[in-house]
PDB file of C-alpha atoms and ligand atoms in Angstrom:
ATOM      1  CA  UNK A  23     229.397 -25.891 -15.948  1.00  0.00           C
ATOM      2  CA  UNK A  24     227.153 -28.771 -14.614  1.00  0.00           C
ATOM      3  CA  UNK A  25     223.794 -28.397 -15.907  1.00  0.00           C
ATOM      4  CA  UNK A  26     223.648 -32.174 -16.684  1.00  0.00           C
ATOM      5  CA  UNK A  27     225.231 -33.172 -13.393  1.00  0.00           C
ATOM      6  CA  UNK A  28     223.062 -36.266 -12.190  1.00  0.00           C
ATOM      7  CA  UNK A  29     221.767 -37.066 -15.754  1.00  0.00           C
ATOM      8  CA  UNK A  30     222.818 -39.628 -17.862  1.00  0.00           C
ATOM      9  CA  UNK A  31     223.416 -39.101 -21.823  1.00  0.00           C
ATOM     10  CA  UNK A  32     223.632 -42.077 -24.363  1.00  0.00           C
ATOM     11  CA  UNK A  33     225.964 -41.294 -27.535  1.00  0.00           C
ATOM     12  CA  UNK A  34     226.435 -43.782 -30.542  1.00  0.00           C
ATOM     13  CA  UNK A  35     229.448 -43.374 -32.732  1.00  0.00           C
ATOM     14  CA  UNK A  36     231.148 -41.937 -29.658  1.00  0.00           C
ATOM     15  CA  UNK A  37     234.325 -43.666 -30.442  1.00  0.00           C
ATOM     16  CA  UNK A  38     235.599 -40.993 -32.964  1.00  0.00           C
ATOM     17  CA  UNK A  39     235.292 -37.446 -34.433  1.00  0.00           C
ATOM     18  CA  UNK A  40     232.296 -35.818 -33.659  1.00  0.00           C
ATOM     19  CA  UNK A  41     230.589 -38.237 -31.204  1.00  0.00           C
ATOM     20  CA  UNK A  42     233.815 -38.742 -29.330  1.00  0.00           C
ATOM     21  CA  UNK A  43     233.697 -34.525 -28.810  1.00  0.00           C
ATOM     22  CA  UNK A  44     230.232 -34.859 -27.766  1.00  0.00           C
ATOM     23  CA  UNK A  45     230.564 -37.607 -24.964  1.00  0.00           C
ATOM     24  CA  UNK A  46     233.751 -35.658 -23.643  1.00  0.00           C
ATOM     25  CA  UNK A  47     231.536 -32.374 -23.785  1.00  0.00           C
ATOM     26  CA  UNK A  48     228.606 -33.891 -22.251  1.00  0.00           C
ATOM     27  CA  UNK A  49     230.718 -35.766 -19.185  1.00  0.00           C
ATOM     28  CA  UNK A  50     232.705 -32.321 -18.812  1.00  0.00           C
ATOM     29  CA  UNK A  51     229.190 -30.917 -18.067  1.00  0.00           C
ATOM     30  CA  UNK A  52     228.571 -33.522 -15.486  1.00  0.00           C
ATOM     31  CA  UNK A  53     226.613 -36.021 -17.566  1.00  0.00           C
ATOM     32  CA  UNK A  54     227.321 -39.615 -16.863  1.00  0.00           C
ATOM     33  CA  UNK A  55     228.130 -40.824 -20.581  1.00  0.00           C
ATOM     34  CA  UNK A  56     227.189 -44.199 -22.228  1.00  0.00           C
ATOM     35  CA  UNK A  57     230.030 -44.016 -25.186  1.00  0.00           C
ATOM     36  CA  UNK A  58     229.087 -46.597 -27.623  1.00  0.00           C
ATOM     37  CA  UNK A  59     230.424 -47.443 -30.775  1.00  0.00           C
ATOM     38  CA  UNK A  60     230.758 -50.352 -33.016  1.00  0.00           C
ATOM     39  CA  UNK A  61     234.236 -50.475 -32.206  1.00  0.00           C
ATOM     40  CA  UNK A  62     234.150 -51.259 -28.444  1.00  0.00           C
ATOM     41  CA  UNK A  63     237.927 -50.113 -28.139  1.00  0.00           C
ATOM     42  CA  UNK A  64     237.386 -46.902 -29.662  1.00  0.00           C
ATOM     43  CA  UNK A  65     234.450 -46.106 -27.410  1.00  0.00           C
ATOM     44  CA  UNK A  66     236.795 -47.458 -24.542  1.00  0.00           C
ATOM     45  CA  UNK A  67     239.428 -44.850 -25.528  1.00  0.00           C
ATOM     46  CA  UNK A  68     236.663 -41.905 -25.535  1.00  0.00           C
ATOM     47  CA  UNK A  69     235.730 -43.022 -21.846  1.00  0.00           C
ATOM     48  CA  UNK A  70     239.308 -43.249 -20.733  1.00  0.00           C
ATOM     49  CA  UNK A  71     239.798 -39.681 -22.149  1.00  0.00           C
ATOM     50  CA  UNK A  72     236.329 -38.607 -20.125  1.00  0.00           C
ATOM     51  CA  UNK A  73     237.755 -40.232 -16.978  1.00  0.00           C
ATOM     52  CA  UNK A  74     240.976 -38.069 -17.626  1.00  0.00           C
ATOM     53  CA  UNK A  75     238.940 -35.057 -17.369  1.00  0.00           C
ATOM     54  CA  UNK A  76     237.439 -36.070 -14.167  1.00  0.00           C
ATOM     55  CA  UNK A  77     234.285 -36.964 -16.003  1.00  0.00           C
ATOM     56  CA  UNK A  78     232.592 -40.352 -15.702  1.00  0.00           C
ATOM     57  CA  UNK A  79     231.149 -42.852 -18.398  1.00  0.00           C
ATOM     58  CA  UNK A  80     231.128 -46.554 -19.673  1.00  0.00           C
ATOM     59  CA  UNK A  81     231.884 -47.973 -23.219  1.00  0.00           C
ATOM     60  CA  UNK A  82     229.466 -50.096 -24.794  1.00  0.00           C
ATOM     61  CA  UNK A  83     229.859 -51.640 -28.121  1.00  0.00           C
ATOM     62  CA  UNK A  84     227.136 -51.249 -29.980  1.00  0.00           C
ATOM     63  CA  UNK A  85     226.092 -51.634 -33.941  1.00  0.00           C
ATOM     64  CA  UNK A  86     223.126 -49.278 -34.106  1.00  0.00           C
ATOM     65  CA  UNK A  87     221.994 -51.595 -37.226  1.00  0.00           C
ATOM     66  CA  UNK A  88     220.699 -54.219 -34.696  1.00  0.00           C
ATOM     67  CA  UNK A  89     217.377 -53.632 -32.433  1.00  0.00           C
ATOM     68  CA  UNK A  90     218.500 -56.343 -29.742  1.00  0.00           C
ATOM     69  CA  UNK A  91     222.135 -54.690 -29.015  1.00  0.00           C
ATOM     70  CA  UNK A  92     220.204 -51.586 -28.683  1.00  0.00           C
ATOM     71  CA  UNK A  93     217.900 -53.190 -26.146  1.00  0.00           C
ATOM     72  CA  UNK A  94     220.648 -54.629 -24.437  1.00  0.00           C
ATOM     73  CA  UNK A  95     222.733 -51.497 -24.195  1.00  0.00           C
ATOM     74  CA  UNK A  96     219.938 -49.487 -22.856  1.00  0.00           C
ATOM     75  CA  UNK A  97     219.213 -52.215 -20.025  1.00  0.00           C
ATOM     76  CA  UNK A  98     222.553 -51.349 -18.685  1.00  0.00           C
ATOM     77  CA  UNK A  99     221.507 -47.864 -18.061  1.00  0.00           C
ATOM     78  CA  UNK A 100     218.136 -48.918 -16.243  1.00  0.00           C
ATOM     79  CA  UNK A 101     219.742 -49.628 -13.449  1.00  0.00           C
ATOM     80  CA  UNK A 102     222.231 -46.980 -13.306  1.00  0.00           C
ATOM     81  CA  UNK A 103     221.822 -44.105 -10.351  1.00  0.00           C
ATOM     82  CA  UNK A 104     222.032 -41.307 -13.095  1.00  0.00           C
ATOM     83  CA  UNK A 105     218.679 -41.195 -14.829  1.00  0.00           C
ATOM     84  CA  UNK A 106     218.857 -41.022 -18.877  1.00  0.00           C
ATOM     85  CA  UNK A 107     217.600 -38.138 -20.074  1.00  0.00           C
ATOM     86  CA  UNK A 108     220.004 -37.666 -23.137  1.00  0.00           C
ATOM     87  CA  UNK A 109     220.196 -39.738 -26.691  1.00  0.00           C
ATOM     88  CA  UNK A 110     222.689 -38.714 -29.387  1.00  0.00           C
ATOM     89  CA  UNK A 111     222.362 -40.393 -32.578  1.00  0.00           C
ATOM     90  CA  UNK A 112     225.536 -39.863 -34.014  1.00  0.00           C
ATOM     91  CA  UNK A 113     226.962 -43.158 -35.497  1.00  0.00           C
ATOM     92  CA  UNK A 114     226.942 -42.574 -39.353  1.00  0.00           C
ATOM     93  CA  UNK A 115     228.341 -43.874 -42.543  1.00  0.00           C
ATOM     94  CA  UNK A 116     228.642 -42.513 -46.143  1.00  0.00           C
ATOM     95  CA  UNK A 117     229.962 -43.324 -49.498  1.00  0.00           C
ATOM     96  CA  UNK A 118     230.773 -41.267 -52.465  1.00  0.00           C
ATOM     97  CA  UNK A 119     229.677 -43.103 -55.958  1.00  0.00           C
ATOM     98  CA  UNK A 120     227.744 -42.251 -58.914  1.00  0.00           C
ATOM     99  CA  UNK A 121     224.261 -43.442 -58.802  1.00  0.00           C
ATOM    100  CA  UNK A 122     224.204 -45.388 -61.858  1.00  0.00           C
ATOM    101  CA  UNK A 123     226.716 -47.611 -60.795  1.00  0.00           C
ATOM    102  CA  UNK A 124     226.021 -47.984 -56.850  1.00  0.00           C
ATOM    103  CA  UNK A 125     225.292 -51.610 -55.980  1.00  0.00           C
ATOM    104  CA  UNK A 126     222.229 -51.840 -53.909  1.00  0.00           C
ATOM    105  CA  UNK A 127     224.348 -53.424 -50.910  1.00  0.00           C
ATOM    106  CA  UNK A 128     226.028 -50.138 -50.405  1.00  0.00           C
ATOM    107  CA  UNK A 129     222.557 -48.196 -50.469  1.00  0.00           C
ATOM    108  CA  UNK A 130     220.849 -50.552 -48.034  1.00  0.00           C
ATOM    109  CA  UNK A 131     223.965 -50.442 -45.497  1.00  0.00           C
ATOM    110  CA  UNK A 132     224.253 -46.385 -45.248  1.00  0.00           C
ATOM    111  CA  UNK A 133     220.383 -46.483 -44.963  1.00  0.00           C
ATOM    112  CA  UNK A 134     220.774 -49.433 -42.154  1.00  0.00           C
ATOM    113  CA  UNK A 135     223.220 -47.486 -40.405  1.00  0.00           C
ATOM    114  CA  UNK A 136     222.294 -43.700 -40.503  1.00  0.00           C
ATOM    115  CA  UNK A 137     218.347 -44.116 -40.732  1.00  0.00           C
ATOM    116  CA  UNK A 138     217.456 -47.345 -38.983  1.00  0.00           C
ATOM    117  CA  UNK A 139     219.843 -46.704 -36.347  1.00  0.00           C
ATOM    118  CA  UNK A 140     218.432 -43.565 -35.712  1.00  0.00           C
ATOM    119  CA  UNK A 141     215.112 -44.874 -35.594  1.00  0.00           C
ATOM    120  CA  UNK A 142     216.149 -47.579 -33.629  1.00  0.00           C
ATOM    121  CA  UNK A 143     217.608 -45.066 -30.964  1.00  0.00           C
ATOM    122  CA  UNK A 144     214.300 -42.820 -30.645  1.00  0.00           C
ATOM    123  CA  UNK A 145     212.184 -46.293 -30.307  1.00  0.00           C
ATOM    124  CA  UNK A 146     214.131 -47.928 -27.263  1.00  0.00           C
ATOM    125  CA  UNK A 147     215.694 -44.491 -25.494  1.00  0.00           C
ATOM    126  CA  UNK A 148     212.772 -42.158 -25.386  1.00  0.00           C
ATOM    127  CA  UNK A 149     210.097 -43.977 -23.365  1.00  0.00           C
ATOM    128  CA  UNK A 150     213.281 -44.362 -20.986  1.00  0.00           C
ATOM    129  CA  UNK A 151     213.931 -40.869 -21.190  1.00  0.00           C
ATOM    130  CA  UNK A 152     210.293 -40.126 -20.365  1.00  0.00           C
ATOM    131  CA  UNK A 153     210.236 -42.226 -17.586  1.00  0.00           C
ATOM    132  CA  UNK A 154     213.209 -40.421 -16.128  1.00  0.00           C
ATOM    133  CA  UNK A 155     211.185 -37.300 -16.341  1.00  0.00           C
ATOM    134  CA  UNK A 156     212.139 -35.857 -19.296  1.00  0.00           C
ATOM    135  CA  UNK A 157     215.204 -34.631 -21.807  1.00  0.00           C
ATOM    136  CA  UNK A 158     216.511 -34.245 -25.241  1.00  0.00           C
ATOM    137  CA  UNK A 159     217.393 -36.914 -28.327  1.00  0.00           C
ATOM    138  CA  UNK A 160     219.515 -34.989 -30.498  1.00  0.00           C
ATOM    139  CA  UNK A 161     220.127 -36.596 -34.180  1.00  0.00           C
ATOM    140  CA  UNK A 162     223.141 -35.989 -36.047  1.00  0.00           C
ATOM    141  CA  UNK A 163     222.016 -35.435 -39.606  1.00  0.00           C
ATOM    142  CA  UNK A 164     224.084 -32.792 -42.170  1.00  0.00           C
ATOM    143  CA  UNK A 165     224.107 -30.194 -44.655  1.00  0.00           C
ATOM    144  CA  UNK A 166     223.249 -33.123 -46.949  1.00  0.00           C
ATOM    145  CA  UNK A 167     220.201 -33.402 -45.184  1.00  0.00           C
ATOM    146  CA  UNK A 168     219.222 -29.954 -46.595  1.00  0.00           C
ATOM    147  CA  UNK A 169     220.746 -29.630 -49.969  1.00  0.00           C
ATOM    148  CA  UNK A 170     221.634 -31.810 -52.477  1.00  0.00           C
ATOM    149  CA  UNK A 171     225.183 -33.254 -53.072  1.00  0.00           C
ATOM    150  CA  UNK A 172     225.987 -34.717 -56.647  1.00  0.00           C
ATOM    151  CA  UNK A 173     227.597 -38.402 -56.062  1.00  0.00           C
ATOM    152  CA  UNK A 174     225.986 -38.760 -52.497  1.00  0.00           C
ATOM    153  CA  UNK A 175     222.761 -39.922 -53.320  1.00  0.00           C
ATOM    154  CA  UNK A 176     222.516 -42.566 -50.190  1.00  0.00           C
ATOM    155  CA  UNK A 177     223.857 -40.095 -47.564  1.00  0.00           C
ATOM    156  CA  UNK A 178     221.407 -37.460 -48.852  1.00  0.00           C
ATOM    157  CA  UNK A 179     218.843 -39.744 -48.686  1.00  0.00           C
ATOM    158  CA  UNK A 180     219.539 -41.186 -45.248  1.00  0.00           C
ATOM    159  CA  UNK A 181     220.375 -37.598 -43.804  1.00  0.00           C
ATOM    160  CA  UNK A 182     217.147 -36.273 -45.364  1.00  0.00           C
ATOM    161  CA  UNK A 183     215.107 -38.895 -43.586  1.00  0.00           C
ATOM    162  CA  UNK A 184     216.630 -38.035 -40.126  1.00  0.00           C
ATOM    163  CA  UNK A 185     215.650 -34.588 -40.426  1.00  0.00           C
ATOM    164  CA  UNK A 186     212.007 -35.698 -41.236  1.00  0.00           C
ATOM    165  CA  UNK A 187     211.977 -38.492 -38.724  1.00  0.00           C
ATOM    166  CA  UNK A 188     213.353 -35.744 -36.106  1.00  0.00           C
ATOM    167  CA  UNK A 189     210.090 -33.646 -36.902  1.00  0.00           C
ATOM    168  CA  UNK A 190     207.759 -36.466 -36.836  1.00  0.00           C
ATOM    169  CA  UNK A 191     208.907 -37.929 -33.461  1.00  0.00           C
ATOM    170  CA  UNK A 192     209.439 -34.588 -32.183  1.00  0.00           C
ATOM    171  CA  UNK A 193     205.253 -34.196 -32.781  1.00  0.00           C
ATOM    172  CA  UNK A 194     204.564 -37.436 -31.152  1.00  0.00           C
ATOM    173  CA  UNK A 195     206.283 -36.490 -28.142  1.00  0.00           C
ATOM    174  CA  UNK A 196     204.731 -33.117 -27.851  1.00  0.00           C
ATOM    175  CA  UNK A 197     201.531 -34.748 -28.211  1.00  0.00           C
ATOM    176  CA  UNK A 198     202.426 -37.231 -25.308  1.00  0.00           C
ATOM    177  CA  UNK A 199     203.659 -34.489 -23.361  1.00  0.00           C
ATOM    178  CA  UNK A 200     206.353 -36.559 -22.033  1.00  0.00           C
ATOM    179  CA  UNK A 201     208.713 -33.673 -21.812  1.00  0.00           C
ATOM    180  CA  UNK A 202     211.026 -35.098 -24.562  1.00  0.00           C
ATOM    181  CA  UNK A 203     212.716 -32.744 -26.942  1.00  0.00           C
ATOM    182  CA  UNK A 204     213.762 -33.806 -30.407  1.00  0.00           C
ATOM    183  CA  UNK A 205     216.278 -31.682 -32.808  1.00  0.00           C
ATOM    184  CA  UNK A 206     218.080 -32.613 -35.728  1.00  0.00           C
ATOM    185  CA  UNK A 207     221.844 -31.195 -36.101  1.00  0.00           C
ATOM    186  CA  UNK A 208     222.803 -30.476 -39.525  1.00  0.00           C
ATOM    187  CA  UNK A 209     226.790 -29.585 -39.690  1.00  0.00           C
ATOM    188  CA  UNK A 210     228.674 -28.593 -42.774  1.00  0.00           C
ATOM    189  CA  UNK A 211     232.113 -29.266 -42.635  1.00  0.00           C
ATOM    190  CA  UNK A 212     233.801 -30.850 -39.770  1.00  0.00           C
ATOM    191  CA  UNK A 213     237.610 -31.247 -39.310  1.00  0.00           C
ATOM    192  CA  UNK A 214     237.153 -35.276 -38.283  1.00  0.00           C
ATOM    193  CA  UNK A 215     239.574 -37.693 -39.112  1.00  0.00           C
ATOM    194  CA  UNK A 216     236.481 -39.385 -41.257  1.00  0.00           C
ATOM    195  CA  UNK A 217     236.525 -36.216 -43.436  1.00  0.00           C
ATOM    196  CA  UNK A 218     240.292 -35.854 -43.675  1.00  0.00           C
ATOM    197  CA  UNK A 219     240.473 -39.362 -44.947  1.00  0.00           C
ATOM    198  CA  UNK A 220     237.737 -39.319 -47.274  1.00  0.00           C
ATOM    199  CA  UNK A 221     239.526 -36.138 -48.676  1.00  0.00           C
ATOM    200  CA  UNK A 222     242.765 -37.860 -49.003  1.00  0.00           C
ATOM    201  CA  UNK A 223     241.367 -40.516 -50.765  1.00  0.00           C
ATOM    202  CA  UNK A 224     240.421 -37.976 -53.071  1.00  0.00           C
ATOM    203  CA  UNK A 225     236.643 -38.824 -53.709  1.00  0.00           C
ATOM    204  CA  UNK A 226     234.859 -36.158 -52.171  1.00  0.00           C
ATOM    205  CA  UNK A 227     231.902 -34.403 -53.961  1.00  0.00           C
ATOM    206  CA  UNK A 228     232.672 -35.363 -57.054  1.00  0.00           C
ATOM    207  CA  UNK A 229     233.938 -38.859 -57.780  1.00  0.00           C
ATOM    208  CA  UNK A 230     237.239 -38.933 -59.510  1.00  0.00           C
ATOM    209  CA  UNK A 231     238.865 -35.991 -57.971  1.00  0.00           C
ATOM    210  CA  UNK A 232     242.543 -36.185 -56.737  1.00  0.00           C
ATOM    211  CA  UNK A 233     243.686 -36.181 -53.009  1.00  0.00           C
ATOM    212  CA  UNK A 234     242.712 -32.914 -51.277  1.00  0.00           C
ATOM    213  CA  UNK A 235     244.107 -30.895 -48.094  1.00  0.00           C
ATOM    214  CA  UNK A 236     240.888 -30.458 -45.758  1.00  0.00           C
ATOM    215  CA  UNK A 237     241.913 -26.634 -45.211  1.00  0.00           C
ATOM    216  CA  UNK A 238     242.331 -25.789 -48.346  1.00  0.00           C
ATOM    217  CA  UNK A 239     238.910 -27.140 -49.313  1.00  0.00           C
ATOM    218  CA  UNK A 240     237.366 -25.078 -46.390  1.00  0.00           C
ATOM    219  CA  UNK A 241     238.605 -21.965 -48.165  1.00  0.00           C
ATOM    220  CA  UNK A 242     236.248 -22.852 -51.157  1.00  0.00           C
ATOM    221  CA  UNK A 243     233.447 -25.082 -49.586  1.00  0.00           C
ATOM    222  CA  UNK A 244     232.821 -23.230 -46.376  1.00  0.00           C
ATOM    223  CA  UNK A 245     231.657 -19.571 -46.873  1.00  0.00           C
ATOM    224  CA  UNK A 246     233.420 -18.186 -43.944  1.00  0.00           C
ATOM    225  CA  UNK A 247     236.486 -20.082 -45.309  1.00  0.00           C
ATOM    226  CA  UNK A 248     237.164 -22.579 -42.590  1.00  0.00           C
ATOM    227  CA  UNK A 249     236.208 -26.100 -41.000  1.00  0.00           C
ATOM    228  CA  UNK A 250     234.290 -26.379 -38.033  1.00  0.00           C
ATOM    229  CA  UNK A 251     235.741 -28.180 -35.300  1.00  0.00           C
ATOM    230  CA  UNK A 252     234.182 -31.500 -33.754  1.00  0.00           C
ATOM    231  CA  UNK A 253     234.153 -29.203 -30.338  1.00  0.00           C
ATOM    232  CA  UNK A 254     231.812 -26.340 -31.807  1.00  0.00           C
ATOM    233  CA  UNK A 255     229.437 -29.092 -32.912  1.00  0.00           C
ATOM    234  CA  UNK A 256     229.496 -30.706 -29.404  1.00  0.00           C
ATOM    235  CA  UNK A 257     229.067 -27.114 -27.854  1.00  0.00           C
ATOM    236  CA  UNK A 258     225.326 -26.686 -29.781  1.00  0.00           C
ATOM    237  CA  UNK A 259     224.725 -30.499 -29.110  1.00  0.00           C
ATOM    238  CA  UNK A 260     225.168 -29.505 -25.414  1.00  0.00           C
ATOM    239  CA  UNK A 261     223.163 -26.329 -25.462  1.00  0.00           C
ATOM    240  CA  UNK A 262     220.258 -28.555 -27.411  1.00  0.00           C
ATOM    241  CA  UNK A 263     220.487 -31.055 -24.403  1.00  0.00           C
ATOM    242  CA  UNK A 264     220.002 -28.704 -21.546  1.00  0.00           C
ATOM    243  CA  UNK A 265     216.947 -26.755 -19.877  1.00  0.00           C
ATOM    244  CA  UNK A 266     217.778 -23.844 -21.393  1.00  0.00           C
ATOM    245  CA  UNK A 267     216.709 -25.338 -24.909  1.00  0.00           C
ATOM    246  CA  UNK A 268     213.629 -26.130 -23.133  1.00  0.00           C
ATOM    247  CA  UNK A 269     211.335 -24.530 -25.995  1.00  0.00           C
ATOM    248  CA  UNK A 270     213.308 -25.924 -28.974  1.00  0.00           C
ATOM    249  CA  UNK A 271     211.870 -29.171 -30.498  1.00  0.00           C
ATOM    250  CA  UNK A 272     211.374 -30.334 -34.255  1.00  0.00           C
ATOM    251  CA  UNK A 273     213.669 -27.813 -35.323  1.00  0.00           C
ATOM    252  CA  UNK A 274     217.129 -28.430 -37.370  1.00  0.00           C
ATOM    253  CA  UNK A 275     219.950 -26.795 -35.961  1.00  0.00           C
ATOM    254  CA  UNK A 276     222.408 -25.780 -38.834  1.00  0.00           C
ATOM    255  CA  UNK A 277     226.473 -25.479 -38.218  1.00  0.00           C
ATOM    256  CA  UNK A 278     227.798 -24.950 -41.460  1.00  0.00           C
ATOM    257  CA  UNK A 279     229.500 -21.843 -41.838  1.00  0.00           C
ATOM    258  CA  UNK A 280     226.871 -20.502 -44.184  1.00  0.00           C
ATOM    259  CA  UNK A 281     227.227 -23.689 -46.494  1.00  0.00           C
ATOM    260  CA  UNK A 282     223.385 -23.584 -46.762  1.00  0.00           C
ATOM    261  CA  UNK A 283     222.778 -19.705 -46.567  1.00  0.00           C
ATOM    262  CA  UNK A 284     222.191 -19.053 -50.419  1.00  0.00           C
TER     263      UNK A 284
HETATM  264  P1  NAP B  12     233.229 -40.672 -37.871  1.00  0.00           P
HETATM  265  O1  NAP B  12     234.759 -39.974 -37.405  1.00  0.00           O
HETATM  266  O2  NAP B  12     233.636 -41.639 -38.876  1.00  0.00           O
HETATM  267  O3  NAP B  12     232.533 -40.679 -36.524  1.00  0.00           O
HETATM  268  C1  NAP B  12     231.317 -42.260 -37.080  1.00  0.00           C
HETATM  269  C2  NAP B  12     231.456 -43.009 -35.987  1.00  0.00           C
HETATM  270  O4  NAP B  12     230.194 -43.910 -36.238  1.00  0.00           O
HETATM  271  C3  NAP B  12     232.675 -43.868 -36.177  1.00  0.00           C
HETATM  272  O5  NAP B  12     233.425 -44.233 -34.704  1.00  0.00           O
HETATM  273  C4  NAP B  12     231.787 -44.969 -36.593  1.00  0.00           C
HETATM  274  O6  NAP B  12     232.910 -46.420 -35.960  1.00  0.00           O
HETATM  275  C5  NAP B  12     230.729 -45.128 -36.362  1.00  0.00           C
HETATM  276  N1  NAP B  12     229.732 -45.995 -36.764  1.00  0.00           N
HETATM  277  C6  NAP B  12     229.803 -46.293 -37.930  1.00  0.00           C
HETATM  278  N2  NAP B  12     228.924 -47.494 -38.276  1.00  0.00           N
HETATM  279  C7  NAP B  12     228.293 -47.529 -37.219  1.00  0.00           C
HETATM  280  C8  NAP B  12     227.348 -48.603 -36.629  1.00  0.00           C
HETATM  281  N3  NAP B  12     227.135 -49.664 -37.267  1.00  0.00           N
HETATM  282  N4  NAP B  12     227.188 -48.610 -35.650  1.00  0.00           N
HETATM  283  C9  NAP B  12     227.761 -48.098 -34.413  1.00  0.00           C
HETATM  284  N5  NAP B  12     228.500 -47.106 -34.819  1.00  0.00           N
HETATM  285  C10 NAP B  12     228.895 -47.134 -35.979  1.00  0.00           C
HETATM  286  O7  NAP B  12     232.685 -39.305 -38.205  1.00  0.00           O
HETATM  287  P2  NAP B  12     232.360 -37.801 -38.308  1.00  0.00           P
HETATM  288  O8  NAP B  12     232.960 -37.351 -39.377  1.00  0.00           O
HETATM  289  O9  NAP B  12     232.671 -37.421 -36.749  1.00  0.00           O
HETATM  290  O10 NAP B  12     230.616 -38.203 -38.578  1.00  0.00           O
HETATM  291  C11 NAP B  12     230.008 -38.297 -37.209  1.00  0.00           C
HETATM  292  C12 NAP B  12     228.486 -38.047 -37.511  1.00  0.00           C
HETATM  293  O11 NAP B  12     228.433 -36.843 -38.061  1.00  0.00           O
HETATM  294  C13 NAP B  12     228.112 -38.965 -38.732  1.00  0.00           C
HETATM  295  O12 NAP B  12     226.479 -39.271 -38.580  1.00  0.00           O
HETATM  296  C14 NAP B  12     227.924 -37.885 -40.129  1.00  0.00           C
HETATM  297  O13 NAP B  12     227.593 -38.509 -41.146  1.00  0.00           O
HETATM  298  C15 NAP B  12     227.907 -36.834 -39.304  1.00  0.00           C
HETATM  299  N6  NAP B  12     228.749 -35.495 -40.299  1.00  0.00           N
HETATM  300  C16 NAP B  12     229.606 -35.214 -40.162  1.00  0.00           C
HETATM  301  C17 NAP B  12     230.008 -34.452 -40.852  1.00  0.00           C
HETATM  302  C18 NAP B  12     231.541 -33.984 -41.172  1.00  0.00           C
HETATM  303  O14 NAP B  12     231.997 -33.082 -41.888  1.00  0.00           O
HETATM  304  N7  NAP B  12     232.760 -34.528 -40.393  1.00  0.00           N
HETATM  305  C19 NAP B  12     229.344 -33.483 -41.400  1.00  0.00           C
HETATM  306  C20 NAP B  12     228.098 -33.351 -41.604  1.00  0.00           C
HETATM  307  C21 NAP B  12     227.591 -34.576 -40.911  1.00  0.00           C
HETATM  308  P3  NAP B  12     234.050 -46.891 -37.079  1.00  0.00           P
HETATM  309  O15 NAP B  12     234.907 -45.723 -36.962  1.00  0.00           O
HETATM  310  O16 NAP B  12     234.641 -48.344 -36.431  1.00  0.00           O
HETATM  311  O17 NAP B  12     233.319 -47.286 -38.430  1.00  0.00           O
END
C-alpha cells in the first residue's frame, strides 16, 4: 500500500482518536505526515508510532483557532521534499448542555475549533495543495452535521457548517480547475478515548444520564449494533484522499452503521 508515496498529508487533531488513526493510516500508505495537535506531546506520540511502523512524519503543535499558527505550521511544509497533497481537518471539540443555560463562551469555543479551524485550514492549505498539482481535503464532520441531537446545539451547528463549507469550497475549487477535491466525512459512533470518557461522565445525548458503557450504548444507538473503530474511519479517509476517488468532490461520506438511514 503506497498510493501516497512521495506526497505529504497534514492532519489536525492527530494526537488522539480518529486523527491519530488517520495520520497512521496515511503514513502506512507512504505519505509523509505532518501530525498536528493542540497538545504537541500527543502529536509527538503519533509520529513515534508512525516511525515504529516504518512511516515518516513530523509533529507540529497547532491550535487550529489561530491563523498565525496555521501559517507557521504550513510554511514548514513548503520547503519539504514531499509536496503537500492532503489536508485532514479532524481537530474537534464538543459540549453537551441544554441550549437555555449554555454560556455564550462555550458556544463560541466550539465554533472556533470546529468551524473557524476548518475554514483556516482550507484557506491556507488549499493554495499549497493546488501548487503541488492537486489533491484532497477531508473535513471531519459527524452525523451531528446531518441530523439534530438534543443537547448538542453548538456541536450540531458546527458540524452542519463544516458540511456546507465543504460543498461551497469544493465548487470553488472545481471552478478554478485547481485539481483539489473537498469532501466531508460523517462518522457516527466511533470508539475513541474522547467518546469513552464522555460516556463515562454520563452526559451523552440526554443531559442528566448516568455513566454508560460504550459497547452497551452502541447496541441501541447504532443500527448494526457495534461502534465504529477509528481505523475504519481512517480507511475511508485514505480512499477519499487517493487518486481512486478522483471524481468525488463536494460529497458527504457517512460512516455510521445506519444511524442516519431512517
Ligand atoms: P479526540 O480524541 O478528542 O480528538 C480530537 C483531537 O482534537 C484531540 O487530540 C484534541 O486535543 C484536538 N483538539 C481539540 N481542540 C483543538 C484545537 N483548538 N486545536 C488543535 N487540536 C485540537 O476526539 P475523536 O473522537 O477522535 O474526534 C475526532 C474528530 O471526529 C472530531 O472532529 C469529532 O467531532 C469527530 N467525530 C467523532 C465521533 C466519535 O464518535 N468519536 C463521531 C463523529 C465525529 P486535546 O485532546 O488536547 O483537546
